[in-house]
C-alpha positions as MATLAB code, in Angstrom:
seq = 'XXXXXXXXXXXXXXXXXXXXXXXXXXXXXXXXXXXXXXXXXXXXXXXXXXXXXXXXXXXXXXXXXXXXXXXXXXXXXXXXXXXXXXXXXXXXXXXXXXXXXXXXXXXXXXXXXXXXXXXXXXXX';
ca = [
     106.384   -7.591  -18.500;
     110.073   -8.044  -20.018;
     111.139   -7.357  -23.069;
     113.023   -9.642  -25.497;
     116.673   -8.462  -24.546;
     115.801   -8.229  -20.941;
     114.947  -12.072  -21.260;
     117.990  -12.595  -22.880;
     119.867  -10.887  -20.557;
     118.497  -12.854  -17.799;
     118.905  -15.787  -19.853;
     122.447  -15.386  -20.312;
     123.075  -14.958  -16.221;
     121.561  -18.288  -15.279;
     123.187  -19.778  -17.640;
     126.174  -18.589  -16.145;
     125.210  -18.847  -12.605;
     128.068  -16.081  -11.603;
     128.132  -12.491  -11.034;
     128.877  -10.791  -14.393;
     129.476   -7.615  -15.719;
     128.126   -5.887  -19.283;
     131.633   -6.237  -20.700;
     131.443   -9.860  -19.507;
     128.028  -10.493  -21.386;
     128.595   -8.404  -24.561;
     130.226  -10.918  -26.757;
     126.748  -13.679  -26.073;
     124.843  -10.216  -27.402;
     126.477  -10.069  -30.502;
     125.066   -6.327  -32.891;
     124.271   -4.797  -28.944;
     125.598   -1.821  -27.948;
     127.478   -1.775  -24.986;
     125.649    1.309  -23.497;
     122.105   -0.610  -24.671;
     123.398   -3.867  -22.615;
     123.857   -1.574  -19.620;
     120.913    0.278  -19.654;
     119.104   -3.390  -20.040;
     120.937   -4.496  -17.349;
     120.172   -1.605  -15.109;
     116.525   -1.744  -16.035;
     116.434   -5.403  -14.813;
     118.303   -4.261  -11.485;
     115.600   -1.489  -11.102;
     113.107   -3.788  -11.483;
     114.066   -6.285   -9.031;
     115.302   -9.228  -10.839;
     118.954   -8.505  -10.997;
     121.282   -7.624   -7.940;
     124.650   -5.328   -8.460;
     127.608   -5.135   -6.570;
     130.767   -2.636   -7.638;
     133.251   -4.595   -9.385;
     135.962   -2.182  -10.152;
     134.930    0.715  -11.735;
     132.147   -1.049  -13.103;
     128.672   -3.491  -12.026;
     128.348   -7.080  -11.502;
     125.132   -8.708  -12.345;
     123.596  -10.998  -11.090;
     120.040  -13.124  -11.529;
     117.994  -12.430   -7.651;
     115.893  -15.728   -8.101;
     116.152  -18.730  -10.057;
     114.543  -19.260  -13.340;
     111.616  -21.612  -11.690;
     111.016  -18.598   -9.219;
     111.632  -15.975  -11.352;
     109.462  -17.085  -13.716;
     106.618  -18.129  -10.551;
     107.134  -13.887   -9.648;
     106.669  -12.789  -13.554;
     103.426  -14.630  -13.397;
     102.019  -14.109  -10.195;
     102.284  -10.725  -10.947;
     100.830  -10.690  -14.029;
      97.616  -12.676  -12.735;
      97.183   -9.623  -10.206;
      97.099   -7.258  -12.916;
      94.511   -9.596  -14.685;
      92.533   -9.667  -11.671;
      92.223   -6.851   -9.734;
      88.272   -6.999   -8.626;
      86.435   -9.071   -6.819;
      85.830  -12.698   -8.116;
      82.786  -11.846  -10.231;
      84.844   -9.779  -12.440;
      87.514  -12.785  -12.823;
      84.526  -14.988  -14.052;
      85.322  -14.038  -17.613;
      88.723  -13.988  -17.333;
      89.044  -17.326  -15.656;
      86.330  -18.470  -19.406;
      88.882  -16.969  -21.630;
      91.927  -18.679  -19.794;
      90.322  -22.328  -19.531;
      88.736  -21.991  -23.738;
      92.514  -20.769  -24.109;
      94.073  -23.875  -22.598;
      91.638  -26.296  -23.899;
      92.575  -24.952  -27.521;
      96.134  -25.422  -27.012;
      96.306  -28.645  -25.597;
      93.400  -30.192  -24.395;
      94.774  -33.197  -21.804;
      95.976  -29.417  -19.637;
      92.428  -29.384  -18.685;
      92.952  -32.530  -16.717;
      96.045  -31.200  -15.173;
      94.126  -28.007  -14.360;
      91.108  -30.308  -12.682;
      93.672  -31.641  -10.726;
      95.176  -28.772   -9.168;
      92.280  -27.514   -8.314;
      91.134  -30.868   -6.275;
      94.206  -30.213   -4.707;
      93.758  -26.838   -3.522;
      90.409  -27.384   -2.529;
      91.994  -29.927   -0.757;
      94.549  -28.364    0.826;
      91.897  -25.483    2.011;
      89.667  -27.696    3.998;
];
């Protein structure tokens, strides 16, 4: 899970699509500390979504993955937290999520039939 200034942060690299350090990002982060920008950034790093190479005396930042696969990680990795058992304890889980998307926009459901003709395609 990331917070809101750790999605800006990451944000603000693709955006850029170039190594950059904190100094380089404070003025898009205007009312941030510079030590608070740091720590964010080093966070990220530590967490795997950022790489860092010396630049000087200080780090250069740098989004690992894409936005598309970054974001593909994120949830991927939030789904295995969701469902850690076996696949009768994902039965309510898998209720909640489909009531969820049918409340929100109900023509998903159709997209959500469809991908999973295709992966029961794919699997035989």
């Amino acid at each position: 899970m990331l917070g809101p200034l750790e999605l800006r942060v990451l944000e603000e690299l693709w955006a850029r699509e170039a190594t950059a350090t904190v100094r380089d990002l404070l003025p898009a982060f205007p009312g941030v500390a510079y030590t608070t920008l740091m720590t964010t950034a080093d966070r990220l790093f530590r967490k795997g979504l950022l790489t860092r190479q010396k630049m000087g005396r200080a780090f250069g930042y740098a989004a690992r993955w894409s936005r598309t696969d970054t974001e593909a990680r994120l949830a991927s990795s939030a789904l295995a937290t969701l469902f850690p058992g076996n696949a009768l304890s994902m039965r309510p889980l898998i209720s909640m999520f489909v009531d969820e998307v049918s409340r929100r926009d109900a023509s998903m459901l159709d997209e959500l039939e469809s991908l999973i003709r295709l992966k029961k395609d794919e699997e035989r």
